[in-house]
Tab-separated table of C-alpha atoms and ligand atoms in Angstrom:
chain	number	residue	atom	x	y	z
A	6	MET	CA	-12.840	62.058	-25.291
A	7	LYS	CA	-16.424	62.489	-26.287
A	8	LEU	CA	-18.648	61.844	-29.224
A	9	PRO	CA	-19.874	64.890	-31.175
A	10	GLN	CA	-23.130	66.338	-29.850
A	11	THR	CA	-25.091	64.554	-32.587
A	12	VAL	CA	-23.928	61.266	-34.006
A	13	ASN	CA	-24.310	58.785	-36.829
A	14	ILE	CA	-24.523	55.221	-35.547
A	15	LEU	CA	-24.153	51.878	-37.293
A	16	LEU	CA	-25.843	49.016	-35.439
A	17	LEU	CA	-24.888	45.478	-36.481
A	18	GLY	CA	-27.486	42.697	-36.311
A	19	GLY	CA	-31.071	42.061	-37.279
A	20	GLY	CA	-33.034	40.415	-34.467
A	21	GLY	CA	-35.364	41.505	-31.686
A	22	ARG	CA	-32.413	42.660	-29.599
A	23	GLU	CA	-31.295	44.974	-32.391
A	24	HIS	CA	-34.814	46.331	-32.903
A	25	ALA	CA	-34.891	47.171	-29.186
A	26	PHE	CA	-31.484	48.891	-29.469
A	27	ALA	CA	-32.621	50.788	-32.572
A	28	TRP	CA	-35.878	51.845	-30.891
A	29	LYS	CA	-34.039	53.140	-27.821
A	30	ILE	CA	-31.251	54.870	-29.779
A	31	ALA	CA	-33.838	56.543	-32.043
A	32	GLN	CA	-35.355	58.275	-28.991
A	33	SER	CA	-32.154	60.157	-28.275
A	34	PRO	CA	-32.045	63.839	-29.216
A	35	ARG	CA	-28.354	63.229	-29.956
A	36	LEU	CA	-29.086	60.941	-32.922
A	37	GLU	CA	-28.367	62.268	-36.389
A	38	LYS	CA	-28.652	59.082	-38.447
A	39	LEU	CA	-29.056	55.432	-37.479
A	40	PHE	CA	-28.196	52.599	-39.854
A	41	ILE	CA	-28.969	48.974	-39.057
A	42	ALA	CA	-27.113	46.185	-40.859
A	43	PRO	CA	-28.980	44.170	-41.907
A	44	GLY	CA	-31.932	45.030	-39.637
A	45	ASN	CA	-35.430	43.654	-40.194
A	46	ALA	CA	-38.863	44.926	-41.201
A	47	GLY	CA	-39.291	46.569	-37.773
A	48	THR	CA	-35.985	48.427	-37.547
A	49	LYS	CA	-36.965	50.442	-40.638
A	50	ALA	CA	-39.158	52.570	-38.392
A	51	CYS	CA	-36.101	53.609	-36.337
A	52	GLY	CA	-33.484	54.209	-39.010
A	53	MET	CA	-32.249	52.974	-42.348
A	54	ASN	CA	-31.627	49.292	-42.989
A	55	VAL	CA	-28.518	48.538	-44.998
A	56	ASP	CA	-27.821	45.323	-46.794
A	57	LEU	CA	-24.470	44.571	-45.173
A	58	ASP	CA	-23.283	41.316	-43.695
A	59	PRO	CA	-22.022	41.933	-40.114
A	60	SER	CA	-19.162	39.500	-40.768
A	61	ASN	CA	-17.929	41.278	-43.918
A	62	PHE	CA	-15.492	43.644	-42.214
A	63	PRO	CA	-14.107	45.374	-45.342
A	64	ALA	CA	-17.683	46.213	-46.431
A	65	ILE	CA	-18.434	47.564	-42.954
A	66	LYS	CA	-15.322	49.757	-43.129
A	67	GLN	CA	-16.363	51.214	-46.487
A	68	PHE	CA	-19.858	51.928	-45.196
A	69	VAL	CA	-18.526	53.555	-42.029
A	70	LEU	CA	-16.242	55.869	-44.016
A	71	ASN	CA	-18.810	56.719	-46.687
A	72	ASN	CA	-21.495	57.585	-44.144
A	73	TYR	CA	-19.434	59.448	-41.527
A	74	ILE	CA	-20.286	56.933	-38.814
A	75	ASN	CA	-19.216	58.057	-35.324
A	76	LEU	CA	-19.991	54.877	-33.390
A	77	VAL	CA	-20.520	51.189	-34.170
A	78	VAL	CA	-22.729	49.100	-31.866
A	79	VAL	CA	-22.491	45.320	-32.205
A	80	GLY	CA	-25.594	43.291	-31.304
A	81	PRO	CA	-24.667	39.611	-31.771
A	82	GLU	CA	-21.583	37.730	-30.543
A	83	GLN	CA	-20.308	36.335	-33.823
A	84	PRO	CA	-18.712	39.514	-35.242
A	85	LEU	CA	-17.086	40.116	-31.827
A	86	VAL	CA	-15.718	36.599	-31.600
A	87	ASP	CA	-14.496	37.048	-35.196
A	88	GLY	CA	-12.642	40.218	-34.185
A	89	VAL	CA	-14.609	43.140	-35.625
A	90	LYS	CA	-13.189	45.454	-32.981
A	91	ASP	CA	-9.597	44.370	-33.632
A	92	TYR	CA	-10.218	44.985	-37.336
A	93	PHE	CA	-11.133	48.594	-36.582
A	94	LEU	CA	-8.218	49.111	-34.184
A	95	SER	CA	-5.661	47.783	-36.648
A	96	ASP	CA	-6.702	50.110	-39.485
A	97	PRO	CA	-5.536	53.757	-39.250
A	98	GLU	CA	-8.497	54.953	-41.333
A	99	ILE	CA	-11.087	53.684	-38.830
A	100	ARG	CA	-9.064	53.259	-35.640
A	101	ASN	CA	-10.670	56.286	-33.995
A	102	ILE	CA	-14.246	55.133	-34.628
A	103	PRO	CA	-15.262	53.341	-31.429
A	104	VAL	CA	-16.872	49.921	-31.489
A	105	VAL	CA	-19.164	49.045	-28.579
A	106	GLY	CA	-18.172	45.472	-27.737
A	107	PRO	CA	-15.068	43.573	-26.627
A	108	ALA	CA	-12.001	42.810	-28.741
A	109	GLN	CA	-11.425	39.229	-29.882
A	110	GLU	CA	-9.396	38.057	-26.895
A	111	ALA	CA	-12.005	39.334	-24.408
A	112	ALA	CA	-14.810	37.892	-26.558
A	113	ARG	CA	-13.397	34.466	-25.683
A	114	LEU	CA	-15.298	34.905	-22.401
A	115	GLU	CA	-18.237	33.771	-24.533
A	116	GLY	CA	-16.391	32.052	-27.389
A	117	SER	CA	-14.660	29.490	-25.180
A	118	LYS	CA	-16.252	27.937	-22.089
A	119	GLU	CA	-12.834	26.829	-20.856
A	120	TYR	CA	-11.397	30.339	-21.188
A	121	ALA	CA	-14.354	31.704	-19.216
A	122	LYS	CA	-14.025	29.091	-16.458
A	123	ALA	CA	-10.279	29.697	-16.130
A	124	PHE	CA	-10.906	33.471	-15.976
A	125	MET	CA	-13.474	32.952	-13.203
A	126	ALA	CA	-11.042	30.718	-11.302
A	127	ARG	CA	-8.253	33.333	-11.575
A	128	HIS	CA	-10.498	36.067	-10.212
A	129	GLY	CA	-12.405	34.158	-7.559
A	130	VAL	CA	-15.792	34.433	-9.297
A	131	PRO	CA	-18.132	31.780	-7.870
A	132	THR	CA	-19.002	29.128	-10.455
A	133	ALA	CA	-19.466	25.356	-10.714
A	134	ALA	CA	-16.379	23.090	-10.446
A	135	TYR	CA	-15.168	21.934	-13.866
A	136	PHE	CA	-12.789	19.748	-15.818
A	137	THR	CA	-11.649	20.209	-19.407
A	138	VAL	CA	-11.476	17.231	-21.758
A	139	THR	CA	-9.916	16.872	-25.215
A	140	ALA	CA	-9.120	13.818	-27.357
A	141	SER	CA	-5.938	13.347	-25.328
A	142	ASN	CA	-7.568	12.821	-21.916
A	143	VAL	CA	-10.935	11.188	-22.641
A	144	GLU	CA	-10.402	8.468	-20.057
A	145	GLU	CA	-9.656	11.049	-17.369
A	146	GLY	CA	-12.850	12.817	-18.402
A	147	CYS	CA	-14.863	9.625	-17.993
A	148	GLU	CA	-13.223	9.072	-14.621
A	149	PHE	CA	-14.067	12.658	-13.559
A	150	LEU	CA	-17.712	11.984	-14.435
A	151	ALA	CA	-17.674	8.707	-12.480
A	152	SER	CA	-15.998	9.907	-9.315
A	153	LYS	CA	-15.917	13.704	-9.013
A	154	VAL	CA	-19.420	14.871	-9.916
A	155	LYS	CA	-22.896	13.539	-9.273
A	156	ALA	CA	-25.833	13.227	-11.665
A	157	PRO	CA	-27.147	15.102	-13.537
A	158	TYR	CA	-23.983	15.476	-15.623
A	159	VAL	CA	-23.345	18.754	-17.436
A	160	LEU	CA	-21.325	18.596	-20.690
A	161	LYS	CA	-20.541	21.755	-22.622
A	162	ALA	CA	-18.969	22.164	-26.034
A	163	ASP	CA	-16.111	24.626	-25.539
A	164	GLY	CA	-16.887	26.761	-28.599
A	165	LEU	CA	-19.941	28.579	-29.952
A	166	ALA	CA	-22.623	26.052	-30.882
A	167	ALA	CA	-25.639	28.260	-31.575
A	168	GLY	CA	-27.014	27.702	-28.077
A	169	LYS	CA	-27.141	23.918	-28.544
A	170	GLY	CA	-23.775	22.931	-27.091
A	171	VAL	CA	-24.882	22.115	-23.534
A	172	LEU	CA	-26.106	18.635	-22.582
A	173	ILE	CA	-27.533	17.728	-19.186
A	174	ILE	CA	-27.704	13.955	-18.735
A	175	ASP	CA	-28.957	11.829	-15.829
A	176	ASP	CA	-27.248	8.539	-16.603
A	177	LEU	CA	-23.484	8.108	-16.137
A	178	ALA	CA	-22.888	5.656	-18.997
A	179	GLU	CA	-24.879	7.871	-21.347
A	180	ALA	CA	-22.909	10.939	-20.236
A	181	GLN	CA	-19.603	9.138	-20.854
A	182	ASN	CA	-20.839	8.073	-24.264
A	183	GLU	CA	-21.968	11.605	-25.143
A	184	LEU	CA	-18.606	12.934	-24.012
A	185	ARG	CA	-16.877	10.689	-26.574
A	186	GLU	CA	-19.357	11.690	-29.277
A	187	MET	CA	-18.888	15.386	-28.597
A	188	LEU	CA	-15.117	15.023	-28.791
A	189	SER	CA	-15.402	13.229	-32.088
A	190	GLY	CA	-17.245	16.181	-33.578
A	191	LYS	CA	-20.936	16.040	-32.631
A	192	PHE	CA	-20.978	19.857	-32.613
A	193	GLY	CA	-18.178	20.237	-35.154
A	194	ALA	CA	-15.061	22.100	-34.109
A	195	ALA	CA	-16.956	23.642	-31.157
A	196	SER	CA	-16.878	20.335	-29.245
A	197	LYS	CA	-13.283	19.228	-29.937
A	198	LYS	CA	-12.888	20.416	-26.371
A	199	VAL	CA	-15.564	19.733	-23.747
A	200	VAL	CA	-16.024	21.254	-20.314
A	201	ILE	CA	-17.610	18.982	-17.710
A	202	GLU	CA	-19.309	20.914	-14.929
A	203	GLU	CA	-20.808	20.268	-11.570
A	204	PHE	CA	-24.603	20.638	-11.789
A	205	LEU	CA	-26.009	23.715	-10.068
A	206	SER	CA	-29.604	23.634	-8.925
A	207	GLY	CA	-31.550	26.811	-8.532
A	208	ILE	CA	-33.335	29.436	-10.573
A	209	GLU	CA	-31.623	31.443	-13.301
A	210	VAL	CA	-31.387	35.190	-13.738
A	211	SER	CA	-29.614	37.234	-16.408
A	212	VAL	CA	-27.556	40.176	-15.165
A	213	PHE	CA	-26.336	42.845	-17.586
A	214	VAL	CA	-23.367	45.093	-17.056
A	215	ALA	CA	-22.157	47.977	-19.184
A	216	THR	CA	-18.428	48.624	-18.876
A	217	ASP	CA	-15.815	50.934	-20.339
A	218	GLY	CA	-13.137	48.544	-19.072
A	219	LYS	CA	-12.636	50.530	-15.852
A	220	SER	CA	-15.982	51.357	-14.335
A	221	TYR	CA	-19.324	49.708	-14.791
A	222	LYS	CA	-23.076	50.149	-14.484
A	223	ILE	CA	-25.414	47.295	-13.650
A	224	LEU	CA	-28.435	47.443	-15.960
A	225	PRO	CA	-31.842	46.011	-15.014
A	226	GLU	CA	-31.736	42.240	-14.545
A	227	ALA	CA	-34.114	39.896	-16.348
A	228	LYS	CA	-35.372	36.344	-16.406
A	229	ASP	CA	-35.819	34.602	-19.705
A	230	TYR	CA	-37.967	31.607	-20.615
A	231	LYS	CA	-35.924	29.210	-22.681
A	232	ARG	CA	-38.181	26.210	-23.305
A	233	ILE	CA	-40.773	26.073	-26.060
A	234	GLY	CA	-43.543	24.689	-23.848
A	235	GLU	CA	-45.526	26.138	-20.981
A	236	GLY	CA	-44.271	25.225	-17.521
A	237	ASP	CA	-40.752	25.262	-19.026
A	238	THR	CA	-41.134	21.988	-20.880
A	239	GLY	CA	-39.956	20.748	-24.265
A	240	LEU	CA	-37.036	21.816	-26.403
A	241	ASN	CA	-34.697	24.701	-25.745
A	242	THR	CA	-35.209	27.833	-27.834
A	243	GLY	CA	-33.447	31.152	-28.202
A	244	GLY	CA	-35.916	32.510	-25.618
A	245	MET	CA	-39.707	32.684	-25.513
A	246	GLY	CA	-40.151	35.702	-23.275
A	247	ALA	CA	-38.589	37.693	-20.472
A	248	VAL	CA	-39.483	39.841	-17.492
A	249	SER	CA	-37.652	42.562	-15.580
A	250	PRO	CA	-37.250	43.180	-12.674
A	251	VAL	CA	-36.967	39.668	-11.239
A	252	PRO	CA	-38.640	39.465	-7.805
A	253	PHE	CA	-36.101	37.052	-6.280
A	254	ALA	CA	-33.226	39.339	-7.333
A	255	THR	CA	-33.687	41.361	-4.149
A	256	PRO	CA	-31.397	44.286	-3.275
A	257	GLU	CA	-29.558	41.921	-0.917
A	258	PHE	CA	-29.061	39.318	-3.656
A	259	MET	CA	-27.984	41.962	-6.205
A	260	GLU	CA	-25.450	43.328	-3.715
A	261	LYS	CA	-23.901	39.840	-3.551
A	262	VAL	CA	-23.896	39.785	-7.357
A	263	ARG	CA	-22.163	43.149	-7.419
A	264	THR	CA	-19.452	42.433	-4.873
A	265	ARG	CA	-18.778	38.761	-5.609
A	266	ILE	CA	-19.283	38.671	-9.379
A	267	VAL	CA	-19.460	42.027	-11.168
A	268	GLU	CA	-16.569	43.707	-9.329
A	269	PRO	CA	-14.108	40.797	-9.677
A	270	THR	CA	-15.120	40.365	-13.317
A	271	VAL	CA	-14.489	44.005	-14.235
A	272	ARG	CA	-11.320	44.065	-12.105
A	273	GLY	CA	-10.138	40.890	-13.860
A	274	ILE	CA	-10.755	42.455	-17.251
A	275	ARG	CA	-8.723	45.486	-16.217
A	276	GLN	CA	-5.897	43.518	-14.570
A	277	GLU	CA	-5.507	41.255	-17.579
A	278	GLY	CA	-5.436	44.238	-19.915
A	279	LEU	CA	-8.421	42.987	-21.903
A	280	ASP	CA	-10.021	45.471	-24.284
A	281	TYR	CA	-13.638	45.424	-23.191
A	282	THR	CA	-15.888	48.369	-23.881
A	283	GLY	CA	-19.365	46.939	-24.139
A	284	PHE	CA	-22.001	44.846	-22.455
A	285	ILE	CA	-21.380	41.790	-20.294
A	286	PHE	CA	-24.277	39.372	-19.912
A	287	ILE	CA	-23.792	37.221	-16.829
A	288	GLY	CA	-25.994	34.117	-16.703
A	289	LEU	CA	-26.397	33.322	-13.019
A	290	MET	CA	-27.946	30.627	-10.917
A	291	ASN	CA	-29.503	31.655	-7.624
A	292	CYS	CA	-28.473	28.662	-5.520
A	293	GLY	CA	-30.420	29.133	-2.300
A	294	GLY	CA	-29.666	32.860	-2.186
A	295	GLU	CA	-26.045	32.532	-3.355
A	296	PRO	CA	-25.283	33.674	-6.915
A	297	MET	CA	-23.113	31.349	-9.046
A	298	VAL	CA	-22.063	32.137	-12.612
A	299	ILE	CA	-23.234	29.753	-15.328
A	300	GLU	CA	-21.795	31.657	-18.240
A	301	TYR	CA	-20.615	34.961	-19.623
A	302	ASN	CA	-21.874	36.342	-22.897
A	303	VAL	CA	-20.159	39.325	-24.469
A	304	ARG	CA	-23.340	41.002	-25.712
A	305	MET	CA	-26.852	41.705	-24.521
A	306	GLY	CA	-29.390	38.858	-24.313
A	307	ASP	CA	-32.275	38.251	-26.656
A	308	PRO	CA	-35.154	38.517	-25.641
A	309	GLU	CA	-33.853	40.092	-22.409
A	310	THR	CA	-32.849	43.319	-24.190
A	311	GLU	CA	-36.500	43.779	-25.132
A	312	VAL	CA	-37.311	44.233	-21.407
A	313	VAL	CA	-34.038	45.770	-20.193
A	314	LEU	CA	-33.885	48.748	-22.569
A	315	PRO	CA	-37.569	49.759	-22.186
A	316	ARG	CA	-36.912	50.123	-18.445
A	317	ILE	CA	-34.004	52.506	-18.980
A	318	THR	CA	-35.276	56.077	-18.990
A	319	SER	CA	-31.941	57.885	-19.394
A	320	ASP	CA	-30.377	58.658	-22.762
A	321	MET	CA	-28.979	55.689	-24.706
A	322	ILE	CA	-26.372	57.621	-26.679
A	323	ASP	CA	-24.962	59.052	-23.431
A	324	LEU	CA	-24.628	55.509	-22.108
A	325	LEU	CA	-22.984	54.266	-25.329
A	326	GLU	CA	-20.642	57.266	-25.262
A	327	GLY	CA	-19.636	56.441	-21.685
A	328	ILE	CA	-18.881	52.849	-22.684
A	329	ALA	CA	-16.981	53.789	-25.832
A	330	HIS	CA	-14.971	56.696	-24.473
A	331	GLY	CA	-14.096	55.572	-20.961
A	332	THR	CA	-16.427	58.067	-19.295
A	333	LEU	CA	-19.048	55.669	-17.955
A	334	GLY	CA	-18.258	56.722	-14.390
A	335	GLU	CA	-19.580	60.226	-15.195
A	336	LYS	CA	-22.890	58.992	-16.580
A	337	THR	CA	-26.129	58.418	-14.738
A	338	LEU	CA	-28.337	55.473	-15.502
A	339	GLU	CA	-32.011	55.971	-14.773
A	340	VAL	CA	-34.415	53.053	-14.612
A	341	THR	CA	-38.170	52.922	-14.153
A	342	PRO	CA	-39.378	50.741	-11.263
A	343	GLN	CA	-42.183	49.482	-13.518
A	344	THR	CA	-42.198	45.866	-14.664
A	345	ALA	CA	-41.446	45.091	-18.288
A	346	ALA	CA	-42.511	41.813	-19.873
A	347	THR	CA	-41.962	40.554	-23.382
A	348	VAL	CA	-43.743	37.648	-25.036
A	349	VAL	CA	-42.105	36.117	-28.099
A	350	CYS	CA	-44.287	34.979	-31.004
A	351	VAL	CA	-42.635	32.178	-32.971
A	352	SER	CA	-43.228	30.323	-36.229
A	353	GLY	CA	-45.165	27.030	-36.081
A	354	GLY	CA	-42.668	24.167	-35.772
A	355	TYR	CA	-39.927	26.218	-34.087
A	356	PRO	CA	-37.385	25.263	-32.688
A	357	GLY	CA	-37.550	22.508	-35.311
A	358	ASP	CA	-38.190	23.218	-38.990
A	359	TYR	CA	-40.620	26.019	-39.730
A	360	PRO	CA	-41.939	27.789	-42.811
A	361	LYS	CA	-40.934	31.320	-43.762
A	362	GLY	CA	-42.665	34.021	-45.762
A	363	LYS	CA	-46.025	33.938	-43.949
A	364	PRO	CA	-47.751	37.339	-44.172
A	365	ILE	CA	-48.244	39.021	-40.787
A	366	SER	CA	-51.405	41.040	-40.189
A	367	GLY	CA	-52.355	43.458	-37.426
A	368	LEU	CA	-48.948	45.106	-37.029
A	369	PRO	CA	-48.796	48.801	-36.165
A	370	ALA	CA	-48.308	50.858	-39.340
A	371	GLY	CA	-44.968	52.638	-39.547
A	372	GLY	CA	-44.033	52.323	-35.878
A	373	SER	CA	-43.745	49.881	-33.039
A	374	VAL	CA	-46.606	50.887	-30.731
A	375	LEU	CA	-49.654	48.630	-30.607
A	376	GLY	CA	-52.186	49.450	-27.888
A	377	ASN	CA	-50.115	49.673	-24.714
A	378	SER	CA	-47.305	47.577	-26.117
A	379	ILE	CA	-44.175	47.846	-28.232
A	380	VAL	CA	-43.857	45.299	-31.014
A	381	PHE	CA	-40.200	44.443	-31.598
A	382	HIS	CA	-39.537	42.526	-34.783
A	383	ALA	CA	-37.149	39.569	-34.574
A	384	GLY	CA	-37.506	37.361	-37.661
A	385	THR	CA	-39.410	39.489	-40.153
A	386	ALA	CA	-38.753	40.712	-43.677
A	387	LEU	CA	-40.504	42.815	-46.294
A	388	LYS	CA	-41.773	40.959	-49.360
A	389	GLU	CA	-43.590	42.917	-52.045
A	390	GLY	CA	-44.423	45.600	-49.495
A	391	ARG	CA	-45.826	43.174	-46.922
A	392	VAL	CA	-44.267	42.178	-43.629
A	393	VAL	CA	-43.691	38.415	-43.602
A	394	THR	CA	-42.127	35.929	-41.211
A	395	SER	CA	-38.478	35.145	-41.875
A	396	GLY	CA	-37.245	33.377	-38.753
A	397	GLY	CA	-38.169	31.098	-35.866
A	398	ARG	CA	-38.653	33.906	-33.410
A	399	VAL	CA	-40.818	36.413	-35.269
A	400	LEU	CA	-41.890	39.165	-32.836
A	401	ALA	CA	-41.236	40.124	-29.212
A	402	VAL	CA	-44.173	42.059	-27.781
A	403	THR	CA	-43.119	44.152	-24.775
A	404	SER	CA	-45.276	46.014	-22.262
A	405	LEU	CA	-44.689	47.945	-19.096
A	406	GLY	CA	-47.032	47.639	-16.130
A	407	SER	CA	-47.286	47.931	-12.385
A	408	SER	CA	-46.839	44.174	-11.913
A	409	ILE	CA	-45.920	41.062	-13.901
A	410	PRO	CA	-49.578	40.192	-14.628
A	411	ALA	CA	-50.367	43.802	-15.608
A	412	ALA	CA	-47.461	43.858	-18.058
A	413	THR	CA	-47.991	40.406	-19.558
A	414	GLU	CA	-51.733	40.990	-19.938
A	415	ARG	CA	-50.994	44.037	-22.091
A	416	SER	CA	-48.677	41.992	-24.275
A	417	TYR	CA	-51.265	39.220	-24.675
A	418	ASP	CA	-53.904	41.852	-25.591
A	419	ALA	CA	-51.607	43.198	-28.308
A	420	ILE	CA	-50.778	39.710	-29.586
A	421	ALA	CA	-54.529	39.050	-29.937
A	422	LYS	CA	-54.541	41.714	-32.681
A	423	ILE	CA	-51.662	40.125	-34.610
A	424	ASP	CA	-51.929	37.077	-36.824
A	425	TYR	CA	-49.897	34.889	-39.134
A	426	GLU	CA	-50.246	31.230	-40.010
A	427	GLY	CA	-48.719	29.095	-37.250
A	428	LEU	CA	-48.316	31.864	-34.630
A	429	TYR	CA	-47.442	30.386	-31.243
A	430	CYS	CA	-46.500	32.025	-27.951
A	431	ARG	CA	-46.194	30.803	-24.395
A	432	ARG	CA	-49.108	31.968	-22.256
A	433	ASP	CA	-47.250	31.604	-18.956
A	434	ILE	CA	-44.482	34.200	-19.200
A	435	GLY	CA	-43.682	35.448	-15.684
A	436	ARG	CA	-46.232	33.201	-14.004
A	437	ASP	CA	-43.619	31.152	-12.104
A	438	LEU	CA	-42.474	34.334	-10.372
A	439	LEU	CA	-45.846	35.195	-8.799
B	502	AMP	P1	-25.117	27.844	-21.258
B	502	AMP	O1	-25.036	27.690	-22.749
B	502	AMP	O2	-23.806	27.727	-20.555
B	502	AMP	O3	-25.933	29.034	-20.855
B	502	AMP	O4	-26.013	26.633	-20.765
B	502	AMP	C1	-27.324	26.473	-21.232
B	502	AMP	C2	-28.239	26.169	-20.090
B	502	AMP	O5	-27.850	24.939	-19.458
B	502	AMP	C3	-28.187	27.195	-18.998
B	502	AMP	O6	-28.992	28.288	-19.247
B	502	AMP	C4	-28.655	26.387	-17.807
B	502	AMP	O7	-30.063	26.280	-17.824
B	502	AMP	C5	-28.072	25.035	-18.075
B	502	AMP	N1	-26.805	24.867	-17.365
B	502	AMP	C6	-25.578	25.205	-17.818
B	502	AMP	N2	-24.637	24.928	-16.916
B	502	AMP	C7	-25.255	24.394	-15.853
B	502	AMP	C8	-24.816	23.881	-14.587
B	502	AMP	N3	-23.528	23.855	-14.253
B	502	AMP	N4	-25.758	23.419	-13.752
B	502	AMP	C9	-27.058	23.425	-14.089
B	502	AMP	N5	-27.539	23.873	-15.259
B	502	AMP	C10	-26.655	24.350	-16.141
B	503	LIG	N1	-31.607	34.789	-23.969
B	503	LIG	C1	-30.353	34.146	-23.930
B	503	LIG	C2	-29.354	34.675	-24.856
B	503	LIG	O1	-29.469	35.732	-25.445
B	503	LIG	O2	-28.330	34.008	-25.007
């Protein structure tokens, strides 16, 4: 099966990741029309924004039928965890319109930490030792913390907790106390079950895999910068920047990732009959040269996508077609050896409270190119014809270059032309890798 030669695509989501997808899809000669739901002020340059809620499945169905959509691409995890793909498959009117992303059961690889750990255990994927705790075995959980693992103690809410469900605690009594608090609803339903994990020390790298459920392609890897402050200090954020490639992810290391992690993961998906046609984001720790999985996500990363897709030089619709129609093995993925770096500009106060609606000046008119950079919008909106801030992460400014400093310098030069009240970015993206 194939897509028609030219296609209409509906892309769900509205952050920097989706702007990067829209930008890359819009470059394909195979694109007829691209719709982004809901999109942001930047995605308008790549297609048409539509005011649809990605979790309103009946409205998505109507839109898909009315606009002759050939392919649906899902950016964020929530619609996948909520079963958007199953919704399509169960309805004869839209069953044959492929959705890029896993079905609900497979999306539990991100939606439930315990499910993911048990999957890794079944398929021999290297990961930290763990123990699952619910209200019925709290004392065993406290005992596990006291005798089976050493500080620092890692506690994870089982369910989706908007990136806030992981606690790393040095003191045993405090960890035991937090465990009880999580179980009694600190993160709502997400922490009714808690996974305790052995602490892994090392440096993290994000690996991205496209799969049609049978074969796979490893996309460029990336490193993201999660803390708000320079030198990786302060509160956790959604991501303050990213670079690709990652110098410590050598060919030798990536071969270990492929054979020990990617292959057993894709084989496990196939053996268990999971419906997975989409992207797998594997969060890894490089523990002294040995890759260990920290987590699976069932989507691309943000801001990693803003460096991964600009390095791909082959056609995006061909890749999406391979994923959606089980023909990925026939496709070629081409990647530039250049370095891509993205620097995220956030609202003042983020990741705490921040204002919205601040006018942004200096943006490229009607496109995304500014100097030698691409400006991806993350949290922006249009208000009375002006682009204003509308989220914590506002822009992701990506550049390619011959080295990490060459790429980041271009992004900082572009950011110097942009202004809004409270603009903040980290000045040290990629510096730890030099
Ligand atoms: P997660 O939501 O699972 O990605 O966890 C959030 C962050 O916590 C990760 O990106 C790591 O920095 C850290 N983390 C999670 N699990 C572990 C672990 N077992 N050992 C050390 N750090 C961890
Ligand atoms: N950058 C991490 C994430 O997308 O979850």
